[in-house]
């Protein structure tokens, strides 16, 4: 099952909430989970969840958590409850929880609209709402490419699914080759993490998907999975927060008239 939590609350400290609070909330959440769940997560190389936090008015925040393991989702639901709080020891203050929305869907039900829907979308806008980066040739990437985005999402999706594997090189290459960035508005952005600053990017891009209809359908599903899993590295620590929306087909431009 795919689970998504949207947690609304306020921060009791003096400092305004910002995206780097995601790494602090990660630590606070892990400490509140049952001991066996903590041990499982420490032993797991890739954690089966992603999260990021966004500020709202005043000291408010919205905390987005995507989980793709049912046992972990149940444990998270036991921690993030209305009226509860998570203590950020580094800030000597608490994040008070006011409202929690929890939605879940089976993998098959989530995939169905992409694979069998009447409309095939070929334009998608990805908004990177917290700093995002990828490891490429030993360096942090300061600009996204279809190959980096697709590789990140296909590998993460394959970790969630017992039935559909997308992390083979042929599939990832085919998806990346048929995508191109048509518009973008990006800026460099750093993320404070455990005493270091990880350099990345924020903003948005528009991706066009060419190729056969079935490939476009699969590409749409892969891109939309970013709303659960984030994009790039360190998504469990608050980086790579992403929102995705399909865009309507752009009208064809008429050819210029010859004089």
Coordinates of C-alpha atoms in Angstrom, one line a residue:
X1 CA 0.0 0.0 0.0
X2 CA 1.0 3.6 -0.6
X3 CA 0.4 5.9 2.3
X4 CA 0.4 9.7 2.5
X5 CA 0.2 11.8 5.6
X6 CA -0.4 15.5 5.7
X7 CA 0.3 16.9 9.2
X8 CA -0.6 20.4 10.1
X9 CA 0.7 22.1 13.2
X10 CA 2.7 24.9 14.8
X11 CA 6.2 25.2 16.2
X12 CA 6.5 26.4 19.8
X13 CA 9.9 28.0 19.4
X14 CA 10.9 31.5 18.3
X15 CA 12.4 30.6 14.9
X16 CA 10.2 30.4 11.9
X17 CA 9.9 26.9 10.4
X18 CA 11.9 26.3 7.2
X19 CA 12.6 23.2 5.0
X20 CA 15.7 22.1 7.0
X21 CA 13.4 21.3 9.9
X22 CA 12.7 18.1 7.9
X23 CA 16.0 16.6 9.1
X24 CA 15.1 17.4 12.7
X25 CA 11.6 16.0 12.4
X26 CA 13.1 12.8 10.9
X27 CA 15.1 12.3 14.0
X28 CA 12.2 13.2 16.3
X29 CA 9.9 10.8 14.5
X30 CA 12.3 7.9 14.6
X31 CA 12.8 8.3 18.3
X32 CA 9.0 7.9 18.9
X33 CA 8.6 4.7 16.9
X34 CA 8.6 1.3 18.6
X35 CA 12.1 -0.1 19.3
X36 CA 11.7 -3.0 16.8
X37 CA 10.7 -0.5 14.1
X38 CA 13.7 1.7 14.9
X39 CA 16.1 -1.3 14.6
X40 CA 14.5 -2.2 11.3
X41 CA 15.0 1.3 9.9
X42 CA 18.6 1.5 11.1
X43 CA 19.3 -1.8 9.3
X44 CA 17.6 -0.8 6.1
X45 CA 19.9 0.8 3.5
X46 CA 17.0 2.6 1.8
X47 CA 14.3 3.7 4.2
X48 CA 10.7 3.0 3.0
X49 CA 9.5 6.5 3.5
X50 CA 10.1 10.1 2.4
X51 CA 9.1 13.3 4.1
X52 CA 9.5 17.1 3.9
X53 CA 8.2 20.1 5.8
X54 CA 6.9 23.4 4.5
X55 CA 6.3 26.6 6.5
X56 CA 2.8 28.2 6.6
X57 CA 1.7 31.5 8.2
X58 CA 3.4 32.5 11.4
X59 CA 4.9 29.5 13.2
X60 CA 2.7 27.0 11.2
X61 CA 3.9 24.1 9.1
X62 CA 2.6 21.3 6.9
X63 CA 4.6 18.1 7.1
X64 CA 4.2 15.7 4.2
X65 CA 5.1 12.0 4.8
X66 CA 5.0 9.3 2.2
X67 CA 5.3 5.6 3.3
X68 CA 5.2 2.4 1.3
X69 CA 5.4 -0.2 4.0
X70 CA 2.2 -1.0 5.9
X71 CA 3.8 -1.8 9.3
X72 CA 5.8 1.5 9.2
X73 CA 2.7 3.4 8.2
X74 CA 0.8 2.0 11.2
X75 CA 3.7 3.0 13.5
X76 CA 3.8 6.5 12.0
X77 CA 0.0 6.9 12.4
X78 CA 0.5 6.0 16.1
X79 CA 3.0 8.9 16.5
X80 CA 1.5 11.7 14.4
X81 CA -1.9 12.2 16.0
X82 CA -4.0 15.4 16.5
X83 CA -3.2 16.8 19.9
X84 CA 0.3 15.2 20.0
X85 CA 3.7 16.8 19.7
X86 CA 7.2 16.0 18.6
X87 CA 10.1 17.5 20.6
X88 CA 13.0 19.0 18.6
X89 CA 15.8 18.7 21.1
X90 CA 18.1 20.9 18.9
X91 CA 15.6 23.7 19.1
X92 CA 14.5 23.1 22.7
X93 CA 10.9 23.3 21.5
X94 CA 8.1 21.1 20.3
X95 CA 6.1 20.8 17.0
X96 CA 2.5 20.7 18.1
X97 CA 0.2 18.6 15.9
X98 CA -3.3 20.0 15.2
X99 CA -4.6 18.0 12.2
X100 CA -3.6 14.8 10.4
X101 CA -4.9 13.6 7.0
X102 CA -4.0 10.0 6.2
X103 CA -4.8 8.5 2.8
X104 CA -3.8 5.1 1.5
X105 CA -4.2 3.2 -1.8
X106 CA -3.1 -0.1 -3.1
X107 CA -0.4 -0.2 -5.8
X108 CA -2.9 -1.6 -8.4
X109 CA -5.5 1.1 -7.6
X110 CA -2.9 3.8 -7.8
X111 CA -1.5 2.6 -11.1
X112 CA -4.9 2.0 -12.8
X113 CA -5.7 5.6 -13.8
X114 CA -2.4 6.0 -15.5
X115 CA -2.4 2.7 -17.4
X116 CA -6.1 2.5 -18.4
X117 CA -7.5 6.1 -18.2
X118 CA -9.1 7.6 -21.3
X119 CA -6.6 10.5 -21.5
X120 CA -2.9 10.1 -22.0
X121 CA -0.9 13.0 -20.5
X122 CA 2.4 13.9 -22.1
X123 CA 3.2 17.1 -20.2
X124 CA 4.0 17.2 -16.5
X125 CA 5.1 19.9 -14.2
X126 CA 7.4 18.9 -11.3
X127 CA 7.8 21.5 -8.5
X128 CA 10.8 20.9 -6.2
X129 CA 9.6 22.5 -3.0
X130 CA 12.6 21.6 -0.8
X131 CA 16.2 21.5 -2.0
X132 CA 16.8 18.5 -4.3
X133 CA 20.0 16.9 -5.7
X134 CA 21.4 13.7 -7.1
X135 CA 24.8 12.0 -6.8
X136 CA 26.3 12.0 -10.3
X137 CA 29.9 11.0 -10.9
X138 CA 30.7 11.6 -7.3
X139 CA 29.3 15.1 -7.3
X140 CA 26.0 16.7 -6.2
X141 CA 24.0 17.7 -9.3
X142 CA 23.0 21.3 -9.5
X143 CA 20.5 20.8 -12.4
X144 CA 18.1 17.9 -13.0
X145 CA 18.1 15.7 -16.1
X146 CA 15.4 13.2 -17.2
X147 CA 17.9 10.4 -16.6
X148 CA 18.6 11.5 -13.0
X149 CA 14.9 11.9 -12.2
X150 CA 13.8 8.7 -13.8
X151 CA 16.6 6.7 -12.2
X152 CA 15.8 8.0 -8.8
X153 CA 12.1 7.3 -9.1
X154 CA 12.3 3.9 -10.9
X155 CA 14.7 2.5 -8.3
X156 CA 12.6 3.8 -5.4
X157 CA 9.3 2.4 -7.0
X158 CA 10.9 -1.0 -7.5
X159 CA 11.6 -1.1 -3.8
X160 CA 7.9 -0.7 -3.1
X161 CA 6.5 -3.2 -5.5
X162 CA 6.5 -7.0 -5.4
X163 CA 5.0 -7.2 -8.9
X164 CA 6.4 -4.5 -11.1
X165 CA 10.2 -3.9 -11.5
X166 CA 11.2 -0.7 -13.3
X167 CA 14.9 -0.5 -12.3
X168 CA 16.4 -2.4 -15.2
X169 CA 18.6 -0.3 -17.4
X170 CA 16.5 -0.8 -20.6
X171 CA 13.3 0.5 -19.0
X172 CA 15.0 3.5 -17.3
X173 CA 16.9 4.4 -20.5
X174 CA 13.7 4.2 -22.7
X175 CA 11.8 6.5 -20.3
X176 CA 14.6 9.0 -20.0
X177 CA 15.3 9.1 -23.8
X178 CA 11.6 9.9 -24.5
X179 CA 11.5 12.8 -22.0
X180 CA 12.8 16.3 -22.4
X181 CA 12.7 19.4 -20.3
X182 CA 10.7 22.1 -22.2
X183 CA 10.6 24.9 -19.6
X184 CA 12.1 25.5 -16.2
X185 CA 12.6 28.0 -13.5
X186 CA 15.3 26.8 -11.1
X187 CA 17.7 28.3 -8.6
X188 CA 20.5 26.8 -6.6
X189 CA 19.6 26.0 -3.0
X190 CA 21.4 24.5 0.0
X191 CA 20.1 22.2 2.6
X192 CA 21.5 22.1 6.2
X193 CA 22.1 18.5 7.2
X194 CA 24.0 17.3 10.2
X195 CA 26.4 20.2 10.3
X196 CA 27.0 20.3 6.6
X197 CA 25.3 22.1 3.7
X198 CA 24.2 20.0 0.7
X199 CA 24.0 22.0 -2.5
X200 CA 21.1 21.4 -4.8
X201 CA 18.3 23.1 -6.6
X202 CA 14.7 24.3 -6.2
X203 CA 12.0 25.5 -8.5
X204 CA 10.0 23.8 -11.3
X205 CA 10.4 22.1 -14.6
X206 CA 8.0 21.0 -17.4
X207 CA 8.7 17.6 -18.9
X208 CA 7.3 16.5 -22.3
X209 CA 7.0 12.7 -22.9
X210 CA 7.3 11.5 -26.5
X211 CA 7.0 8.0 -27.8
X212 CA 4.3 5.3 -27.8
X213 CA 1.2 5.7 -25.7
X214 CA 2.0 2.9 -23.3
X215 CA 5.4 4.4 -22.6
X216 CA 3.8 7.8 -21.9
X217 CA 1.4 6.2 -19.5
X218 CA 4.2 4.5 -17.6
X219 CA 6.2 7.7 -17.5
X220 CA 3.3 9.6 -16.0
X221 CA 3.0 7.0 -13.2
X222 CA 6.7 7.1 -12.5
X223 CA 6.8 10.9 -12.4
X224 CA 3.7 11.1 -10.2
X225 CA 5.3 8.7 -7.7
X226 CA 7.5 11.6 -6.7
X227 CA 4.7 12.9 -4.5
X228 CA 5.2 9.9 -2.3
X229 CA 8.9 9.2 -2.6
X230 CA 10.4 12.6 -3.4
X231 CA 13.2 13.0 -6.0
X232 CA 16.9 12.4 -5.6
X233 CA 18.9 11.7 -2.4
X234 CA 18.2 12.1 1.3
X235 CA 14.5 12.2 0.8
X236 CA 13.9 10.6 4.2
X237 CA 15.8 13.6 5.8
X238 CA 13.6 16.2 4.1
X239 CA 15.3 16.8 0.8
X240 CA 13.7 16.3 -2.6
X241 CA 10.1 17.3 -1.7
X242 CA 8.1 17.3 -5.0
X243 CA 4.6 18.1 -6.2
X244 CA 3.5 16.9 -9.6
X245 CA 0.7 17.8 -11.9
X246 CA -0.3 16.8 -15.4
X247 CA -0.7 19.7 -17.8
X248 CA -3.2 20.0 -20.6
X249 CA -2.0 19.5 -24.1
X250 CA -0.6 22.6 -25.6
X251 CA -2.3 23.9 -28.7
X252 CA -0.2 23.5 -31.9
X253 CA 1.3 26.7 -33.0
X254 CA 0.5 27.8 -36.6
X255 CA 3.3 28.2 -39.0
X256 CA 4.4 31.8 -39.7
X257 CA 2.9 33.3 -42.9
X258 CA 5.3 34.0 -45.7
X259 CA 5.3 37.5 -47.0

